[in-house]
Amino acid sequence: MSEYGFSATLSLPFDAALARVTEALKAEGFGILTEIDVKATMKTKLGVELRPYRILGACNPPLAHRAITAQPDVGLLLPCNVVVREEADGKINVGFLDPGVMVKLESNPEVQAVAADARARLLRVRDSINV
């Protein structure tokens, strides 16, 4: 994907892929705090047509609590963003912001440990949806 994340490509309809990602996140302890429908927003605000594109703000409350307790300002780096988008060929790209990259801004060892745990969980999500 890029130097700041990792991804999976799915051959599913968009809504089915979104449901699969949401369930896989749930299995790893993440809930969806926010869901931004970028396609709808761009249509409403700019009159621009895009393929389906959602940004999911995923949060694992125990991990977030540990991180915020260790460093209150770490909330600026939360939640974990997951992007589900349809490509031109109809395949679905699921991108995950790498907590290991995000946490390079923070030197607190406990926050580093939380980021490593979150990264491992998100990698398991990626691997579980990529069947």
mmCIF file with all atom_site columns, N, CA, C and O in Angstrom, residues 2-44:
data_model
loop_
_atom_site.group_PDB
_atom_site.id
_atom_site.type_symbol
_atom_site.label_atom_id
_atom_site.label_alt_id
_atom_site.label_comp_id
_atom_site.label_asym_id
_atom_site.label_entity_id
_atom_site.label_seq_id
_atom_site.pdbx_PDB_ins_code
_atom_site.Cartn_x
_atom_site.Cartn_y
_atom_site.Cartn_z
_atom_site.occupancy
_atom_site.B_iso_or_equiv
_atom_site.pdbx_formal_charge
_atom_site.auth_seq_id
_atom_site.auth_comp_id
_atom_site.auth_asym_id
_atom_site.auth_atom_id
_atom_site.pdbx_PDB_model_num
ATOM 1   N N  . SER A 1 2  ? 1.432   1.569   1.136  1.00 0.00 ? 2  SER A N  1
ATOM 2   C CA . SER A 1 2  ? 2.262   2.760   1.253  1.00 0.00 ? 2  SER A CA 1
ATOM 3   C C  . SER A 1 2  ? 3.199   2.577   2.428  1.00 0.00 ? 2  SER A C  1
ATOM 4   O O  . SER A 1 2  ? 3.165   1.560   3.108  1.00 0.00 ? 2  SER A O  1
ATOM 5   N N  . GLU A 1 3  ? 3.991   3.580   2.689  1.00 0.00 ? 3  GLU A N  1
ATOM 6   C CA . GLU A 1 3  ? 4.923   3.511   3.809  1.00 0.00 ? 3  GLU A CA 1
ATOM 7   C C  . GLU A 1 3  ? 4.230   3.731   5.148  1.00 0.00 ? 3  GLU A C  1
ATOM 8   O O  . GLU A 1 3  ? 4.833   3.576   6.182  1.00 0.00 ? 3  GLU A O  1
ATOM 9   N N  . TYR A 1 4  ? 2.948   4.071   5.155  1.00 0.00 ? 4  TYR A N  1
ATOM 10  C CA . TYR A 1 4  ? 2.264   4.314   6.429  1.00 0.00 ? 4  TYR A CA 1
ATOM 11  C C  . TYR A 1 4  ? 1.096   3.384   6.679  1.00 0.00 ? 4  TYR A C  1
ATOM 12  O O  . TYR A 1 4  ? 0.297   3.602   7.583  1.00 0.00 ? 4  TYR A O  1
ATOM 13  N N  . GLY A 1 5  ? 0.989   2.322   5.898  1.00 0.00 ? 5  GLY A N  1
ATOM 14  C CA . GLY A 1 5  ? -0.098  1.386   6.133  1.00 0.00 ? 5  GLY A CA 1
ATOM 15  C C  . GLY A 1 5  ? 0.111   0.066   5.433  1.00 0.00 ? 5  GLY A C  1
ATOM 16  O O  . GLY A 1 5  ? 1.133   -0.166  4.794  1.00 0.00 ? 5  GLY A O  1
ATOM 17  N N  . PHE A 1 6  ? -0.866  -0.809  5.582  1.00 0.00 ? 6  PHE A N  1
ATOM 18  C CA . PHE A 1 6  ? -0.868  -2.103  4.906  1.00 0.00 ? 6  PHE A CA 1
ATOM 19  C C  . PHE A 1 6  ? -2.282  -2.357  4.423  1.00 0.00 ? 6  PHE A C  1
ATOM 20  O O  . PHE A 1 6  ? -3.233  -1.708  4.876  1.00 0.00 ? 6  PHE A O  1
ATOM 21  N N  . SER A 1 7  ? -2.438  -3.284  3.477  1.00 0.00 ? 7  SER A N  1
ATOM 22  C CA . SER A 1 7  ? -3.752  -3.434  2.863  1.00 0.00 ? 7  SER A CA 1
ATOM 23  C C  . SER A 1 7  ? -4.029  -4.861  2.420  1.00 0.00 ? 7  SER A C  1
ATOM 24  O O  . SER A 1 7  ? -3.147  -5.718  2.430  1.00 0.00 ? 7  SER A O  1
ATOM 25  N N  . ALA A 1 8  ? -5.277  -5.065  2.017  1.00 0.00 ? 8  ALA A N  1
ATOM 26  C CA . ALA A 1 8  ? -5.736  -6.319  1.425  1.00 0.00 ? 8  ALA A CA 1
ATOM 27  C C  . ALA A 1 8  ? -6.648  -5.955  0.269  1.00 0.00 ? 8  ALA A C  1
ATOM 28  O O  . ALA A 1 8  ? -7.267  -4.882  0.270  1.00 0.00 ? 8  ALA A O  1
ATOM 29  N N  . THR A 1 9  ? -6.735  -6.843  -0.709 1.00 0.00 ? 9  THR A N  1
ATOM 30  C CA . THR A 1 9  ? -7.634  -6.647  -1.841 1.00 0.00 ? 9  THR A CA 1
ATOM 31  C C  . THR A 1 9  ? -8.655  -7.774  -1.831 1.00 0.00 ? 9  THR A C  1
ATOM 32  O O  . THR A 1 9  ? -8.282  -8.947  -1.734 1.00 0.00 ? 9  THR A O  1
ATOM 33  N N  . LEU A 1 10 ? -9.933  -7.402  -1.912 1.00 0.00 ? 10 LEU A N  1
ATOM 34  C CA . LEU A 1 10 ? -11.016 -8.384  -1.859 1.00 0.00 ? 10 LEU A CA 1
ATOM 35  C C  . LEU A 1 10 ? -11.797 -8.378  -3.162 1.00 0.00 ? 10 LEU A C  1
ATOM 36  O O  . LEU A 1 10 ? -11.997 -7.322  -3.766 1.00 0.00 ? 10 LEU A O  1
ATOM 37  N N  . SER A 1 11 ? -12.259 -9.540  -3.558 1.00 0.00 ? 11 SER A N  1
ATOM 38  C CA . SER A 1 11 ? -13.123 -9.665  -4.736 1.00 0.00 ? 11 SER A CA 1
ATOM 39  C C  . SER A 1 11 ? -14.544 -9.919  -4.252 1.00 0.00 ? 11 SER A C  1
ATOM 40  O O  . SER A 1 11 ? -15.080 -11.023 -4.382 1.00 0.00 ? 11 SER A O  1
ATOM 41  N N  . LEU A 1 12 ? -15.124 -8.909  -3.655 1.00 0.00 ? 12 LEU A N  1
ATOM 42  C CA . LEU A 1 12 ? -16.479 -8.966  -3.104 1.00 0.00 ? 12 LEU A CA 1
ATOM 43  C C  . LEU A 1 12 ? -17.208 -7.694  -3.484 1.00 0.00 ? 12 LEU A C  1
ATOM 44  O O  . LEU A 1 12 ? -16.566 -6.670  -3.743 1.00 0.00 ? 12 LEU A O  1
ATOM 45  N N  . PRO A 1 13 ? -18.524 -7.704  -3.450 1.00 0.00 ? 13 PRO A N  1
ATOM 46  C CA . PRO A 1 13 ? -19.246 -6.443  -3.583 1.00 0.00 ? 13 PRO A CA 1
ATOM 47  C C  . PRO A 1 13 ? -18.879 -5.531  -2.393 1.00 0.00 ? 13 PRO A C  1
ATOM 48  O O  . PRO A 1 13 ? -18.534 -6.021  -1.310 1.00 0.00 ? 13 PRO A O  1
ATOM 49  N N  . PHE A 1 14 ? -18.958 -4.230  -2.619 1.00 0.00 ? 14 PHE A N  1
ATOM 50  C CA . PHE A 1 14 ? -18.524 -3.268  -1.604 1.00 0.00 ? 14 PHE A CA 1
ATOM 51  C C  . PHE A 1 14 ? -19.177 -3.516  -0.240 1.00 0.00 ? 14 PHE A C  1
ATOM 52  O O  . PHE A 1 14 ? -18.493 -3.585  0.784  1.00 0.00 ? 14 PHE A O  1
ATOM 53  N N  . ASP A 1 15 ? -20.504 -3.619  -0.206 1.00 0.00 ? 15 ASP A N  1
ATOM 54  C CA . ASP A 1 15 ? -21.201 -3.782  1.076  1.00 0.00 ? 15 ASP A CA 1
ATOM 55  C C  . ASP A 1 15 ? -20.803 -5.073  1.789  1.00 0.00 ? 15 ASP A C  1
ATOM 56  O O  . ASP A 1 15 ? -20.680 -5.096  3.018  1.00 0.00 ? 15 ASP A O  1
ATOM 57  N N  . ALA A 1 16 ? -20.581 -6.137  1.040  1.00 0.00 ? 16 ALA A N  1
ATOM 58  C CA . ALA A 1 16 ? -20.136 -7.404  1.637  1.00 0.00 ? 16 ALA A CA 1
ATOM 59  C C  . ALA A 1 16 ? -18.731 -7.254  2.210  1.00 0.00 ? 16 ALA A C  1
ATOM 60  O O  . ALA A 1 16 ? -18.432 -7.774  3.292  1.00 0.00 ? 16 ALA A O  1
ATOM 61  N N  . ALA A 1 17 ? -17.862 -6.550  1.496  1.00 0.00 ? 17 ALA A N  1
ATOM 62  C CA . ALA A 1 17 ? -16.500 -6.319  1.986  1.00 0.00 ? 17 ALA A CA 1
ATOM 63  C C  . ALA A 1 17 ? -16.529 -5.468  3.261  1.00 0.00 ? 17 ALA A C  1
ATOM 64  O O  . ALA A 1 17 ? -15.822 -5.766  4.227  1.00 0.00 ? 17 ALA A O  1
ATOM 65  N N  . LEU A 1 18 ? -17.359 -4.432  3.261  1.00 0.00 ? 18 LEU A N  1
ATOM 66  C CA . LEU A 1 18 ? -17.486 -3.568  4.437  1.00 0.00 ? 18 LEU A CA 1
ATOM 67  C C  . LEU A 1 18 ? -17.956 -4.383  5.644  1.00 0.00 ? 18 LEU A C  1
ATOM 68  O O  . LEU A 1 18 ? -17.411 -4.236  6.750  1.00 0.00 ? 18 LEU A O  1
ATOM 69  N N  . ALA A 1 19 ? -18.936 -5.250  5.436  1.00 0.00 ? 19 ALA A N  1
ATOM 70  C CA . ALA A 1 19 ? -19.434 -6.099  6.524  1.00 0.00 ? 19 ALA A CA 1
ATOM 71  C C  . ALA A 1 19 ? -18.347 -7.056  7.005  1.00 0.00 ? 19 ALA A C  1
ATOM 72  O O  . ALA A 1 19 ? -18.176 -7.256  8.218  1.00 0.00 ? 19 ALA A O  1
ATOM 73  N N  . ARG A 1 20 ? -17.580 -7.640  6.081  1.00 0.00 ? 20 ARG A N  1
ATOM 74  C CA . ARG A 1 20 ? -16.511 -8.571  6.454  1.00 0.00 ? 20 ARG A CA 1
ATOM 75  C C  . ARG A 1 20 ? -15.451 -7.859  7.287  1.00 0.00 ? 20 ARG A C  1
ATOM 76  O O  . ARG A 1 20 ? -14.983 -8.383  8.294  1.00 0.00 ? 20 ARG A O  1
ATOM 77  N N  . VAL A 1 21 ? -15.075 -6.664  6.868  1.00 0.00 ? 21 VAL A N  1
ATOM 78  C CA . VAL A 1 21 ? -14.062 -5.893  7.600  1.00 0.00 ? 21 VAL A CA 1
ATOM 79  C C  . VAL A 1 21 ? -14.576 -5.546  8.996  1.00 0.00 ? 21 VAL A C  1
ATOM 80  O O  . VAL A 1 21 ? -13.859 -5.713  9.990  1.00 0.00 ? 21 VAL A O  1
ATOM 81  N N  . THR A 1 22 ? -15.813 -5.092  9.080  1.00 0.00 ? 22 THR A N  1
ATOM 82  C CA . THR A 1 22 ? -16.392 -4.714  10.375 1.00 0.00 ? 22 THR A CA 1
ATOM 83  C C  . THR A 1 22 ? -16.426 -5.910  11.330 1.00 0.00 ? 22 THR A C  1
ATOM 84  O O  . THR A 1 22 ? -16.068 -5.778  12.506 1.00 0.00 ? 22 THR A O  1
ATOM 85  N N  . GLU A 1 23 ? -16.829 -7.065  10.834 1.00 0.00 ? 23 GLU A N  1
ATOM 86  C CA . GLU A 1 23 ? -16.872 -8.280  11.669 1.00 0.00 ? 23 GLU A CA 1
ATOM 87  C C  . GLU A 1 23 ? -15.473 -8.717  12.087 1.00 0.00 ? 23 GLU A C  1
ATOM 88  O O  . GLU A 1 23 ? -15.267 -9.143  13.228 1.00 0.00 ? 23 GLU A O  1
ATOM 89  N N  . ALA A 1 24 ? -14.510 -8.632  11.192 1.00 0.00 ? 24 ALA A N  1
ATOM 90  C CA . ALA A 1 24 ? -13.137 -9.016  11.520 1.00 0.00 ? 24 ALA A CA 1
ATOM 91  C C  . ALA A 1 24 ? -12.540 -8.067  12.566 1.00 0.00 ? 24 ALA A C  1
ATOM 92  O O  . ALA A 1 24 ? -11.818 -8.507  13.469 1.00 0.00 ? 24 ALA A O  1
ATOM 93  N N  . LEU A 1 25 ? -12.844 -6.793  12.443 1.00 0.00 ? 25 LEU A N  1
ATOM 94  C CA . LEU A 1 25 ? -12.390 -5.832  13.454 1.00 0.00 ? 25 LEU A CA 1
ATOM 95  C C  . LEU A 1 25 ? -13.012 -6.171  14.812 1.00 0.00 ? 25 LEU A C  1
ATOM 96  O O  . LEU A 1 25 ? -12.321 -6.160  15.843 1.00 0.00 ? 25 LEU A O  1
ATOM 97  N N  . LYS A 1 26 ? -14.294 -6.472  14.805 1.00 0.00 ? 26 LYS A N  1
ATOM 98  C CA . LYS A 1 26 ? -15.000 -6.825  16.040 1.00 0.00 ? 26 LYS A CA 1
ATOM 99  C C  . LYS A 1 26 ? -14.354 -8.042  16.696 1.00 0.00 ? 26 LYS A C  1
ATOM 100 O O  . LYS A 1 26 ? -14.186 -8.080  17.921 1.00 0.00 ? 26 LYS A O  1
ATOM 101 N N  . ALA A 1 27 ? -13.974 -9.030  15.898 1.00 0.00 ? 27 ALA A N  1
ATOM 102 C CA . ALA A 1 27 ? -13.341 -10.236 16.431 1.00 0.00 ? 27 ALA A CA 1
ATOM 103 C C  . ALA A 1 27 ? -12.011 -9.940  17.125 1.00 0.00 ? 27 ALA A C  1
ATOM 104 O O  . ALA A 1 27 ? -11.580 -10.704 17.996 1.00 0.00 ? 27 ALA A O  1
ATOM 105 N N  . GLU A 1 28 ? -11.376 -8.829  16.762 1.00 0.00 ? 28 GLU A N  1
ATOM 106 C CA . GLU A 1 28 ? -10.109 -8.420  17.387 1.00 0.00 ? 28 GLU A CA 1
ATOM 107 C C  . GLU A 1 28 ? -10.313 -7.331  18.447 1.00 0.00 ? 28 GLU A C  1
ATOM 108 O O  . GLU A 1 28 ? -9.360  -6.707  18.899 1.00 0.00 ? 28 GLU A O  1
ATOM 109 N N  . GLY A 1 29 ? -11.570 -7.101  18.831 1.00 0.00 ? 29 GLY A N  1
ATOM 110 C CA . GLY A 1 29 ? -11.864 -6.162  19.919 1.00 0.00 ? 29 GLY A CA 1
ATOM 111 C C  . GLY A 1 29 ? -12.072 -4.722  19.497 1.00 0.00 ? 29 GLY A C  1
ATOM 112 O O  . GLY A 1 29 ? -12.144 -3.841  20.344 1.00 0.00 ? 29 GLY A O  1
ATOM 113 N N  . PHE A 1 30 ? -12.183 -4.460  18.185 1.00 0.00 ? 30 PHE A N  1
ATOM 114 C CA . PHE A 1 30 ? -12.376 -3.098  17.696 1.00 0.00 ? 30 PHE A CA 1
ATOM 115 C C  . PHE A 1 30 ? -13.849 -2.847  17.397 1.00 0.00 ? 30 PHE A C  1
ATOM 116 O O  . PHE A 1 30 ? -14.515 -3.677  16.782 1.00 0.00 ? 30 PHE A O  1
ATOM 117 N N  . GLY A 1 31 ? -14.311 -1.687  17.794 1.00 0.00 ? 31 GLY A N  1
ATOM 118 C CA . GLY A 1 31 ? -15.625 -1.214  17.383 1.00 0.00 ? 31 GLY A CA 1
ATOM 119 C C  . GLY A 1 31 ? -15.422 -0.057  16.422 1.00 0.00 ? 31 GLY A C  1
ATOM 120 O O  . GLY A 1 31 ? -14.325 0.494   16.321 1.00 0.00 ? 31 GLY A O  1
ATOM 121 N N  . ILE A 1 32 ? -16.472 0.302   15.721 1.00 0.00 ? 32 ILE A N  1
ATOM 122 C CA . ILE A 1 32 ? -16.401 1.428   14.789 1.00 0.00 ? 32 ILE A CA 1
ATOM 123 C C  . ILE A 1 32 ? -16.994 2.657   15.476 1.00 0.00 ? 32 ILE A C  1
ATOM 124 O O  . ILE A 1 32 ? -18.189 2.708   15.753 1.00 0.00 ? 32 ILE A O  1
ATOM 125 N N  . LEU A 1 33 ? -16.141 3.635   15.782 1.00 0.00 ? 33 LEU A N  1
ATOM 126 C CA . LEU A 1 33 ? -16.591 4.879   16.405 1.00 0.00 ? 33 LEU A CA 1
ATOM 127 C C  . LEU A 1 33 ? -17.177 5.836   15.385 1.00 0.00 ? 33 LEU A C  1
ATOM 128 O O  . LEU A 1 33 ? -18.131 6.553   15.667 1.00 0.00 ? 33 LEU A O  1
ATOM 129 N N  . THR A 1 34 ? -16.556 5.860   14.214 1.00 0.00 ? 34 THR A N  1
ATOM 130 C CA . THR A 1 34 ? -17.003 6.768   13.156 1.00 0.00 ? 34 THR A CA 1
ATOM 131 C C  . THR A 1 34 ? -16.982 6.031   11.829 1.00 0.00 ? 34 THR A C  1
ATOM 132 O O  . THR A 1 34 ? -16.190 5.112   11.629 1.00 0.00 ? 34 THR A O  1
ATOM 133 N N  . GLU A 1 35 ? -17.864 6.448   10.947 1.00 0.00 ? 35 GLU A N  1
ATOM 134 C CA . GLU A 1 35 ? -17.863 5.931   9.585  1.00 0.00 ? 35 GLU A CA 1
ATOM 135 C C  . GLU A 1 35 ? -18.148 7.104   8.666  1.00 0.00 ? 35 GLU A C  1
ATOM 136 O O  . GLU A 1 35 ? -19.221 7.697   8.727  1.00 0.00 ? 35 GLU A O  1
ATOM 137 N N  . ILE A 1 36 ? -17.175 7.442   7.858  1.00 0.00 ? 36 ILE A N  1
ATOM 138 C CA . ILE A 1 36 ? -17.307 8.565   6.942  1.00 0.00 ? 36 ILE A CA 1
ATOM 139 C C  . ILE A 1 36 ? -17.512 8.035   5.540  1.00 0.00 ? 36 ILE A C  1
ATOM 140 O O  . ILE A 1 36 ? -16.672 7.305   5.017  1.00 0.00 ? 36 ILE A O  1
ATOM 141 N N  . ASP A 1 37 ? -18.640 8.371   4.955  1.00 0.00 ? 37 ASP A N  1
ATOM 142 C CA . ASP A 1 37 ? -18.953 7.978   3.583  1.00 0.00 ? 37 ASP A CA 1
ATOM 143 C C  . ASP A 1 37 ? -18.410 9.080   2.672  1.00 0.00 ? 37 ASP A C  1
ATOM 144 O O  . ASP A 1 37 ? -19.070 10.083  2.417  1.00 0.00 ? 37 ASP A O  1
ATOM 145 N N  . VAL A 1 38 ? -17.191 8.883   2.211  1.00 0.00 ? 38 VAL A N  1
ATOM 146 C CA . VAL A 1 38 ? -16.513 9.898   1.398  1.00 0.00 ? 38 VAL A CA 1
ATOM 147 C C  . VAL A 1 38 ? -17.247 10.106  0.076  1.00 0.00 ? 38 VAL A C  1
ATOM 148 O O  . VAL A 1 38 ? -17.393 11.246  -0.382 1.00 0.00 ? 38 VAL A O  1
ATOM 149 N N  . LYS A 1 39 ? -17.752 9.045   -0.522 1.00 0.00 ? 39 LYS A N  1
ATOM 150 C CA . LYS A 1 39 ? -18.485 9.158   -1.776 1.00 0.00 ? 39 LYS A CA 1
ATOM 151 C C  . LYS A 1 39 ? -19.680 10.091  -1.611 1.00 0.00 ? 39 LYS A C  1
ATOM 152 O O  . LYS A 1 39 ? -19.878 11.017  -2.414 1.00 0.00 ? 39 LYS A O  1
ATOM 153 N N  . ALA A 1 40 ? -20.480 9.870   -0.581 1.00 0.00 ? 40 ALA A N  1
ATOM 154 C CA . ALA A 1 40 ? -21.664 10.704  -0.345 1.00 0.00 ? 40 ALA A CA 1
ATOM 155 C C  . ALA A 1 40 ? -21.277 12.142  -0.017 1.00 0.00 ? 40 ALA A C  1
ATOM 156 O O  . ALA A 1 40 ? -21.918 13.090  -0.489 1.00 0.00 ? 40 ALA A O  1
ATOM 157 N N  . THR A 1 41 ? -20.222 12.308  0.764  1.00 0.00 ? 41 THR A N  1
ATOM 158 C CA . THR A 1 41 ? -19.780 13.657  1.143  1.00 0.00 ? 41 THR A CA 1
ATOM 159 C C  . THR A 1 41 ? -19.314 14.443  -0.079 1.00 0.00 ? 41 THR A C  1
ATOM 160 O O  . THR A 1 41 ? -19.674 15.612  -0.243 1.00 0.00 ? 41 THR A O  1
ATOM 161 N N  . MET A 1 42 ? -18.536 13.818  -0.939 1.00 0.00 ? 42 MET A N  1
ATOM 162 C CA . MET A 1 42 ? -18.043 14.507  -2.135 1.00 0.00 ? 42 MET A CA 1
ATOM 163 C C  . MET A 1 42 ? -19.185 14.842  -3.091 1.00 0.00 ? 42 MET A C  1
ATOM 164 O O  . MET A 1 42 ? -19.182 15.895  -3.728 1.00 0.00 ? 42 MET A O  1
ATOM 165 N N  . LYS A 1 43 ? -20.171 13.974  -3.159 1.00 0.00 ? 43 LYS A N  1
ATOM 166 C CA . LYS A 1 43 ? -21.340 14.235  -4.009 1.00 0.00 ? 43 LYS A CA 1
ATOM 167 C C  . LYS A 1 43 ? -22.116 15.436  -3.464 1.00 0.00 ? 43 LYS A C  1
ATOM 168 O O  . LYS A 1 43 ? -22.474 16.358  -4.210 1.00 0.00 ? 43 LYS A O  1
ATOM 169 N N  . THR A 1 44 ? -22.354 15.446  -2.167 1.00 0.00 ? 44 THR A N  1
ATOM 170 C CA . THR A 1 44 ? -23.119 16.523  -1.535 1.00 0.00 ? 44 THR A CA 1
ATOM 171 C C  . THR A 1 44 ? -22.377 17.854  -1.566 1.00 0.00 ? 44 THR A C  1
ATOM 172 O O  . THR A 1 44 ? -22.948 18.880  -1.912 1.00 0.00 ? 44 THR A O  1
#
